[in-house]
């Protein structure tokens, strides 16, 4: 792998902040962290804020929804391949050297992980039934909204890249639509959304569970990124 910093790309600011505050300073110094918005709606930020020549590789990371029946919150998914919804079977396998390095890092960090099909979708897959259908029909381990788009950008930029996500909502978890509507385009909670939760204990409970599972997933990602930064790349 060539010299340079590791460009870590997340969709949402809350994912990037959650990851960074869990990393020690010596690891943070090795990284450039950028966000591209939900669905990579602001992919142009990478062209403006991150010169490809300054970076050795791209790591696309963040939270994912688990579809594989044996997955649980906090499990790490190495995307191989990463495909877009509606595309023919196949997809971007990412860089083979980075994939081997990621697996070594996951083993060193003693994290539960799977290597397999990651699907980039246009909308959140919010129900256990929909996740199970993706697993049965397409063998999808997990879903996200940015990975395939960032991998395509990295390929155009001539940078080796890999998608590694952590499961927040598991295969049996439903995410209420009202909860999805509370999240703004920057990944933060919309003004007034919390007030609308009051008097709706089921929604408050769902928000608490999702928050706890998201924190668990971010802890796994931080452990992985720290181990990845400490794992030598291939010559």
PDB file of C-alpha atoms in Angstrom:
ATOM      1  CA  UNK A   1       0.000   0.000   0.000  1.00  0.00           C
ATOM      2  CA  UNK A   2       1.398   3.418  -0.888  1.00  0.00           C
ATOM      3  CA  UNK A   3       2.304   6.030   1.694  1.00  0.00           C
ATOM      4  CA  UNK A   4      -0.357   8.398   2.976  1.00  0.00           C
ATOM      5  CA  UNK A   5      -3.166   8.725   5.459  1.00  0.00           C
ATOM      6  CA  UNK A   6      -6.182   6.429   5.582  1.00  0.00           C
ATOM      7  CA  UNK A   7      -9.324   8.189   4.344  1.00  0.00           C
ATOM      8  CA  UNK A   8     -12.246   7.013   6.474  1.00  0.00           C
ATOM      9  CA  UNK A   9     -15.634   7.830   4.975  1.00  0.00           C
ATOM     10  CA  UNK A  10     -18.923   7.667   6.871  1.00  0.00           C
ATOM     11  CA  UNK A  11     -22.393   8.650   5.811  1.00  0.00           C
ATOM     12  CA  UNK A  12     -23.536  10.568   8.882  1.00  0.00           C
ATOM     13  CA  UNK A  13     -21.836  13.033  11.176  1.00  0.00           C
ATOM     14  CA  UNK A  14     -23.011  11.062  14.205  1.00  0.00           C
ATOM     15  CA  UNK A  15     -21.176   7.987  12.872  1.00  0.00           C
ATOM     16  CA  UNK A  16     -17.979   9.957  12.288  1.00  0.00           C
ATOM     17  CA  UNK A  17     -18.140  11.687  15.676  1.00  0.00           C
ATOM     18  CA  UNK A  18     -18.998   8.463  17.469  1.00  0.00           C
ATOM     19  CA  UNK A  19     -16.053   6.711  15.879  1.00  0.00           C
ATOM     20  CA  UNK A  20     -13.528   9.489  16.457  1.00  0.00           C
ATOM     21  CA  UNK A  21     -14.280   9.984  20.134  1.00  0.00           C
ATOM     22  CA  UNK A  22     -13.689   6.271  20.723  1.00  0.00           C
ATOM     23  CA  UNK A  23     -10.250   6.323  19.090  1.00  0.00           C
ATOM     24  CA  UNK A  24      -7.001   7.241  20.864  1.00  0.00           C
ATOM     25  CA  UNK A  25      -5.102  10.309  19.602  1.00  0.00           C
ATOM     26  CA  UNK A  26      -2.313   8.224  18.058  1.00  0.00           C
ATOM     27  CA  UNK A  27      -4.855   6.466  15.821  1.00  0.00           C
ATOM     28  CA  UNK A  28      -6.748   9.664  14.948  1.00  0.00           C
ATOM     29  CA  UNK A  29      -3.512  11.198  13.677  1.00  0.00           C
ATOM     30  CA  UNK A  30      -3.304   8.492  10.996  1.00  0.00           C
ATOM     31  CA  UNK A  31      -6.765   9.223   9.607  1.00  0.00           C
ATOM     32  CA  UNK A  32      -8.677  11.724   7.539  1.00  0.00           C
ATOM     33  CA  UNK A  33     -12.387  11.388   8.331  1.00  0.00           C
ATOM     34  CA  UNK A  34     -15.052  12.689   5.962  1.00  0.00           C
ATOM     35  CA  UNK A  35     -18.839  12.398   5.760  1.00  0.00           C
ATOM     36  CA  UNK A  36     -20.904  12.191   2.587  1.00  0.00           C
ATOM     37  CA  UNK A  37     -24.436  12.422   3.975  1.00  0.00           C
ATOM     38  CA  UNK A  38     -27.155   9.770   3.935  1.00  0.00           C
ATOM     39  CA  UNK A  39     -27.140   7.884   0.655  1.00  0.00           C
ATOM     40  CA  UNK A  40     -23.833   9.619  -0.199  1.00  0.00           C
ATOM     41  CA  UNK A  41     -25.912  12.631  -1.222  1.00  0.00           C
ATOM     42  CA  UNK A  42     -22.865  14.865  -0.677  1.00  0.00           C
ATOM     43  CA  UNK A  43     -20.234  12.704  -2.345  1.00  0.00           C
ATOM     44  CA  UNK A  44     -18.715  15.860  -3.837  1.00  0.00           C
ATOM     45  CA  UNK A  45     -17.276  16.623  -0.386  1.00  0.00           C
ATOM     46  CA  UNK A  46     -14.622  13.991  -1.064  1.00  0.00           C
ATOM     47  CA  UNK A  47     -13.467  15.731  -4.229  1.00  0.00           C
ATOM     48  CA  UNK A  48     -13.336  19.091  -2.454  1.00  0.00           C
ATOM     49  CA  UNK A  49     -12.002  18.108   0.961  1.00  0.00           C
ATOM     50  CA  UNK A  50      -9.810  15.094   0.287  1.00  0.00           C
ATOM     51  CA  UNK A  51      -7.082  15.079  -2.330  1.00  0.00           C
ATOM     52  CA  UNK A  52      -6.682  11.468  -3.500  1.00  0.00           C
ATOM     53  CA  UNK A  53      -2.904  11.902  -3.704  1.00  0.00           C
ATOM     54  CA  UNK A  54      -2.773  12.514   0.057  1.00  0.00           C
ATOM     55  CA  UNK A  55      -4.287   9.154   0.914  1.00  0.00           C
ATOM     56  CA  UNK A  56      -3.121   5.564   0.825  1.00  0.00           C
ATOM     57  CA  UNK A  57      -6.545   3.943   0.863  1.00  0.00           C
ATOM     58  CA  UNK A  58     -10.238   4.450   1.562  1.00  0.00           C
ATOM     59  CA  UNK A  59     -12.192   2.727   4.317  1.00  0.00           C
ATOM     60  CA  UNK A  60     -15.958   3.129   4.013  1.00  0.00           C
ATOM     61  CA  UNK A  61     -17.501   2.569   7.397  1.00  0.00           C
ATOM     62  CA  UNK A  62     -20.487   3.276   9.612  1.00  0.00           C
ATOM     63  CA  UNK A  63     -23.631   1.525  10.784  1.00  0.00           C
ATOM     64  CA  UNK A  64     -25.583  -1.133   8.906  1.00  0.00           C
ATOM     65  CA  UNK A  65     -28.813  -3.077   9.209  1.00  0.00           C
ATOM     66  CA  UNK A  66     -28.247  -6.795   9.682  1.00  0.00           C
ATOM     67  CA  UNK A  67     -30.079  -9.232   7.405  1.00  0.00           C
ATOM     68  CA  UNK A  68     -28.236 -12.526   7.979  1.00  0.00           C
ATOM     69  CA  UNK A  69     -30.160 -14.539  10.598  1.00  0.00           C
ATOM     70  CA  UNK A  70     -27.112 -15.206  12.777  1.00  0.00           C
ATOM     71  CA  UNK A  71     -26.051 -11.566  13.036  1.00  0.00           C
ATOM     72  CA  UNK A  72     -26.416  -9.457  16.151  1.00  0.00           C
ATOM     73  CA  UNK A  73     -25.740  -5.814  17.011  1.00  0.00           C
ATOM     74  CA  UNK A  74     -22.028  -5.060  17.165  1.00  0.00           C
ATOM     75  CA  UNK A  75     -21.060  -7.662  14.561  1.00  0.00           C
ATOM     76  CA  UNK A  76     -18.765  -6.356  11.825  1.00  0.00           C
ATOM     77  CA  UNK A  77     -19.423  -6.922   8.114  1.00  0.00           C
ATOM     78  CA  UNK A  78     -16.634  -6.840   5.535  1.00  0.00           C
ATOM     79  CA  UNK A  79     -18.373  -6.131   2.226  1.00  0.00           C
ATOM     80  CA  UNK A  80     -17.420  -8.726  -0.365  1.00  0.00           C
ATOM     81  CA  UNK A  81     -19.076  -7.918  -2.641  1.00  0.00           C
ATOM     82  CA  UNK A  82     -20.799  -4.553  -2.257  1.00  0.00           C
ATOM     83  CA  UNK A  83     -23.724  -4.100  -4.635  1.00  0.00           C
ATOM     84  CA  UNK A  84     -26.487  -1.606  -5.287  1.00  0.00           C
ATOM     85  CA  UNK A  85     -30.169  -2.450  -5.088  1.00  0.00           C
ATOM     86  CA  UNK A  86     -31.560  -3.638  -8.388  1.00  0.00           C
ATOM     87  CA  UNK A  87     -28.140  -4.360  -9.884  1.00  0.00           C
ATOM     88  CA  UNK A  88     -27.285  -7.716 -11.370  1.00  0.00           C
ATOM     89  CA  UNK A  89     -25.693 -10.208  -9.024  1.00  0.00           C
ATOM     90  CA  UNK A  90     -22.063  -9.377  -8.343  1.00  0.00           C
ATOM     91  CA  UNK A  91     -20.671  -6.057  -7.217  1.00  0.00           C
ATOM     92  CA  UNK A  92     -17.474  -4.379  -6.083  1.00  0.00           C
ATOM     93  CA  UNK A  93     -15.315  -6.752  -4.044  1.00  0.00           C
ATOM     94  CA  UNK A  94     -13.058  -3.976  -2.787  1.00  0.00           C
ATOM     95  CA  UNK A  95      -9.295  -4.217  -2.632  1.00  0.00           C
ATOM     96  CA  UNK A  96      -8.038  -7.747  -1.885  1.00  0.00           C
ATOM     97  CA  UNK A  97      -5.034  -6.549   0.124  1.00  0.00           C
ATOM     98  CA  UNK A  98      -7.180  -4.299   2.294  1.00  0.00           C
ATOM     99  CA  UNK A  99      -9.649  -7.133   2.798  1.00  0.00           C
ATOM    100  CA  UNK A 100      -6.912  -9.454   4.077  1.00  0.00           C
ATOM    101  CA  UNK A 101      -5.589  -6.685   6.315  1.00  0.00           C
ATOM    102  CA  UNK A 102      -9.112  -6.079   7.674  1.00  0.00           C
ATOM    103  CA  UNK A 103      -9.588  -9.742   8.517  1.00  0.00           C
ATOM    104  CA  UNK A 104      -6.245  -9.819  10.346  1.00  0.00           C
ATOM    105  CA  UNK A 105      -7.294  -6.719  12.297  1.00  0.00           C
ATOM    106  CA  UNK A 106     -10.689  -8.207  13.185  1.00  0.00           C
ATOM    107  CA  UNK A 107      -9.027 -11.372  14.412  1.00  0.00           C
ATOM    108  CA  UNK A 108      -6.523  -9.360  16.458  1.00  0.00           C
ATOM    109  CA  UNK A 109      -9.342  -7.307  17.996  1.00  0.00           C
ATOM    110  CA  UNK A 110     -11.313 -10.508  18.732  1.00  0.00           C
ATOM    111  CA  UNK A 111     -14.452  -9.154  17.099  1.00  0.00           C
ATOM    112  CA  UNK A 112     -17.334 -11.156  15.682  1.00  0.00           C
ATOM    113  CA  UNK A 113     -17.377 -10.603  11.936  1.00  0.00           C
ATOM    114  CA  UNK A 114     -18.621 -11.944   8.636  1.00  0.00           C
ATOM    115  CA  UNK A 115     -17.315 -11.434   5.109  1.00  0.00           C
ATOM    116  CA  UNK A 116     -20.098 -11.323   2.551  1.00  0.00           C
ATOM    117  CA  UNK A 117     -22.651  -9.454   0.494  1.00  0.00           C
ATOM    118  CA  UNK A 118     -23.359  -5.866   1.556  1.00  0.00           C
ATOM    119  CA  UNK A 119     -26.202  -4.129  -0.251  1.00  0.00           C
ATOM    120  CA  UNK A 120     -26.352  -0.354  -0.684  1.00  0.00           C
ATOM    121  CA  UNK A 121     -30.008   0.712  -0.761  1.00  0.00           C
ATOM    122  CA  UNK A 122     -31.842   3.976  -1.433  1.00  0.00           C
ATOM    123  CA  UNK A 123     -34.036   3.836   1.680  1.00  0.00           C
ATOM    124  CA  UNK A 124     -33.670   2.350   5.140  1.00  0.00           C
ATOM    125  CA  UNK A 125     -34.733  -1.303   5.289  1.00  0.00           C
ATOM    126  CA  UNK A 126     -36.803  -0.889   8.415  1.00  0.00           C
ATOM    127  CA  UNK A 127     -38.593  -4.193   9.020  1.00  0.00           C
ATOM    128  CA  UNK A 128     -37.446  -7.644  10.030  1.00  0.00           C
ATOM    129  CA  UNK A 129     -39.563  -9.086   7.231  1.00  0.00           C
ATOM    130  CA  UNK A 130     -37.818  -6.996   4.551  1.00  0.00           C
ATOM    131  CA  UNK A 131     -34.384  -7.913   5.913  1.00  0.00           C
ATOM    132  CA  UNK A 132     -35.268 -11.611   5.920  1.00  0.00           C
ATOM    133  CA  UNK A 133     -36.454 -11.344   2.326  1.00  0.00           C
ATOM    134  CA  UNK A 134     -33.128  -9.838   1.225  1.00  0.00           C
ATOM    135  CA  UNK A 135     -31.276 -12.640   2.966  1.00  0.00           C
ATOM    136  CA  UNK A 136     -33.437 -15.373   1.429  1.00  0.00           C
ATOM    137  CA  UNK A 137     -33.511 -14.051  -2.115  1.00  0.00           C
ATOM    138  CA  UNK A 138     -30.111 -12.381  -2.513  1.00  0.00           C
ATOM    139  CA  UNK A 139     -27.916 -13.650   0.302  1.00  0.00           C
ATOM    140  CA  UNK A 140     -27.533 -10.119   1.673  1.00  0.00           C
ATOM    141  CA  UNK A 141     -25.727 -10.052   5.016  1.00  0.00           C
ATOM    142  CA  UNK A 142     -26.374  -6.373   5.725  1.00  0.00           C
ATOM    143  CA  UNK A 143     -27.610  -3.142   4.165  1.00  0.00           C
ATOM    144  CA  UNK A 144     -26.376   0.427   4.180  1.00  0.00           C
ATOM    145  CA  UNK A 145     -26.880   3.548   2.068  1.00  0.00           C
ATOM    146  CA  UNK A 146     -23.389   4.734   1.091  1.00  0.00           C
ATOM    147  CA  UNK A 147     -20.787   2.009   0.583  1.00  0.00           C
ATOM    148  CA  UNK A 148     -21.258   1.230  -3.119  1.00  0.00           C
ATOM    149  CA  UNK A 149     -21.241   4.923  -4.033  1.00  0.00           C
ATOM    150  CA  UNK A 150     -18.023   5.652  -2.125  1.00  0.00           C
ATOM    151  CA  UNK A 151     -16.301   2.566  -3.524  1.00  0.00           C
ATOM    152  CA  UNK A 152     -17.169   3.752  -7.041  1.00  0.00           C
ATOM    153  CA  UNK A 153     -15.684   7.178  -6.224  1.00  0.00           C
ATOM    154  CA  UNK A 154     -12.506   5.553  -4.899  1.00  0.00           C
ATOM    155  CA  UNK A 155     -12.182   3.452  -8.046  1.00  0.00           C
ATOM    156  CA  UNK A 156     -12.448   6.576 -10.200  1.00  0.00           C
ATOM    157  CA  UNK A 157      -9.834   8.267  -7.997  1.00  0.00           C
ATOM    158  CA  UNK A 158      -7.475   5.311  -8.329  1.00  0.00           C
ATOM    159  CA  UNK A 159      -7.519   4.521  -4.609  1.00  0.00           C
ATOM    160  CA  UNK A 160      -7.754   1.037  -3.075  1.00  0.00           C
ATOM    161  CA  UNK A 161     -10.904   0.835  -0.970  1.00  0.00           C
ATOM    162  CA  UNK A 162     -12.913  -1.462   1.257  1.00  0.00           C
ATOM    163  CA  UNK A 163     -16.309  -1.265   2.973  1.00  0.00           C
ATOM    164  CA  UNK A 164     -16.507  -2.392   6.595  1.00  0.00           C
ATOM    165  CA  UNK A 165     -19.696  -1.723   8.551  1.00  0.00           C
ATOM    166  CA  UNK A 166     -21.038  -2.689  11.969  1.00  0.00           C
ATOM    167  CA  UNK A 167     -24.550  -3.970  12.614  1.00  0.00           C
ATOM    168  CA  UNK A 168     -26.759  -1.623  14.642  1.00  0.00           C
ATOM    169  CA  UNK A 169     -30.301  -2.939  14.083  1.00  0.00           C
ATOM    170  CA  UNK A 170     -30.257  -6.717  13.883  1.00  0.00           C
ATOM    171  CA  UNK A 171     -32.211  -9.023  11.557  1.00  0.00           C
ATOM    172  CA  UNK A 172     -35.110  -9.296  13.991  1.00  0.00           C
ATOM    173  CA  UNK A 173     -35.368  -5.574  14.715  1.00  0.00           C
ATOM    174  CA  UNK A 174     -38.030  -3.276  13.295  1.00  0.00           C
ATOM    175  CA  UNK A 175     -37.191   0.429  13.116  1.00  0.00           C
ATOM    176  CA  UNK A 176     -40.388   2.499  13.511  1.00  0.00           C
ATOM    177  CA  UNK A 177     -41.059   4.935  10.691  1.00  0.00           C
ATOM    178  CA  UNK A 178     -41.628   7.750  13.177  1.00  0.00           C
ATOM    179  CA  UNK A 179     -38.148   7.148  14.529  1.00  0.00           C
ATOM    180  CA  UNK A 180     -36.634   7.350  11.055  1.00  0.00           C
ATOM    181  CA  UNK A 181     -38.430  10.642  10.503  1.00  0.00           C
ATOM    182  CA  UNK A 182     -36.762  12.090  13.585  1.00  0.00           C
ATOM    183  CA  UNK A 183     -33.325  11.946  11.967  1.00  0.00           C
ATOM    184  CA  UNK A 184     -32.347  14.892   9.790  1.00  0.00           C
ATOM    185  CA  UNK A 185     -30.235  14.916   6.646  1.00  0.00           C
ATOM    186  CA  UNK A 186     -27.079  15.481   8.697  1.00  0.00           C
ATOM    187  CA  UNK A 187     -27.785  12.445  10.841  1.00  0.00           C
ATOM    188  CA  UNK A 188     -28.797  14.521  13.860  1.00  0.00           C
ATOM    189  CA  UNK A 189     -32.149  14.558  15.623  1.00  0.00           C
ATOM    190  CA  UNK A 190     -34.568  17.061  14.097  1.00  0.00           C
ATOM    191  CA  UNK A 191     -35.622  19.980  16.265  1.00  0.00           C
ATOM    192  CA  UNK A 192     -38.792  19.115  18.173  1.00  0.00           C
ATOM    193  CA  UNK A 193     -38.596  15.404  17.439  1.00  0.00           C
ATOM    194  CA  UNK A 194     -37.867  14.417  21.044  1.00  0.00           C
ATOM    195  CA  UNK A 195     -40.940  16.297  22.255  1.00  0.00           C
ATOM    196  CA  UNK A 196     -43.088  14.219  19.898  1.00  0.00           C
ATOM    197  CA  UNK A 197     -41.819  11.044  21.580  1.00  0.00           C
ATOM    198  CA  UNK A 198     -43.291  12.079  24.933  1.00  0.00           C
ATOM    199  CA  UNK A 199     -46.383  10.096  25.788  1.00  0.00           C
ATOM    200  CA  UNK A 200     -45.386   7.320  23.366  1.00  0.00           C
ATOM    201  CA  UNK A 201     -43.533   4.810  25.531  1.00  0.00           C
ATOM    202  CA  UNK A 202     -43.186   2.240  22.732  1.00  0.00           C
ATOM    203  CA  UNK A 203     -41.401   4.794  20.540  1.00  0.00           C
ATOM    204  CA  UNK A 204     -39.207   5.944  23.430  1.00  0.00           C
ATOM    205  CA  UNK A 205     -38.269   2.327  24.077  1.00  0.00           C
ATOM    206  CA  UNK A 206     -37.438   1.733  20.413  1.00  0.00           C
ATOM    207  CA  UNK A 207     -35.275   4.870  20.331  1.00  0.00           C
ATOM    208  CA  UNK A 208     -33.429   3.772  23.474  1.00  0.00           C
ATOM    209  CA  UNK A 209     -32.785   0.296  22.079  1.00  0.00           C
ATOM    210  CA  UNK A 210     -31.574   1.624  18.735  1.00  0.00           C
ATOM    211  CA  UNK A 211     -29.305   4.129  20.471  1.00  0.00           C
ATOM    212  CA  UNK A 212     -27.806   1.410  22.664  1.00  0.00           C
ATOM    213  CA  UNK A 213     -27.236  -0.894  19.695  1.00  0.00           C
ATOM    214  CA  UNK A 214     -25.738   1.922  17.642  1.00  0.00           C
ATOM    215  CA  UNK A 215     -23.278   2.670  20.442  1.00  0.00           C
ATOM    216  CA  UNK A 216     -22.408  -1.021  20.578  1.00  0.00           C
ATOM    217  CA  UNK A 217     -21.782  -1.014  16.807  1.00  0.00           C
ATOM    218  CA  UNK A 218     -19.611   2.102  17.040  1.00  0.00           C
ATOM    219  CA  UNK A 219     -17.555   0.480  19.807  1.00  0.00           C
ATOM    220  CA  UNK A 220     -16.893  -2.463  17.477  1.00  0.00           C
ATOM    221  CA  UNK A 221     -15.933  -0.123  14.641  1.00  0.00           C
ATOM    222  CA  UNK A 222     -13.540   1.797  16.869  1.00  0.00           C
ATOM    223  CA  UNK A 223     -11.861  -1.426  17.984  1.00  0.00           C
ATOM    224  CA  UNK A 224     -11.586  -2.501  14.368  1.00  0.00           C
ATOM    225  CA  UNK A 225     -10.204   0.816  13.078  1.00  0.00           C
ATOM    226  CA  UNK A 226      -7.619   0.931  15.850  1.00  0.00           C
ATOM    227  CA  UNK A 227      -6.501  -2.620  15.055  1.00  0.00           C
ATOM    228  CA  UNK A 228      -6.575  -1.901  11.307  1.00  0.00           C
ATOM    229  CA  UNK A 229      -4.306   1.127  11.767  1.00  0.00           C
ATOM    230  CA  UNK A 230      -1.916  -1.028  13.790  1.00  0.00           C
ATOM    231  CA  UNK A 231      -1.904  -3.907  11.282  1.00  0.00           C
ATOM    232  CA  UNK A 232       0.839  -3.659   8.655  1.00  0.00           C
ATOM    233  CA  UNK A 233      -0.304  -3.452   5.054  1.00  0.00           C
ATOM    234  CA  UNK A 234       1.012  -5.760   2.378  1.00  0.00           C
ATOM    235  CA  UNK A 235       4.137  -4.661   0.479  1.00  0.00           C
TER     236      UNK A 235
END
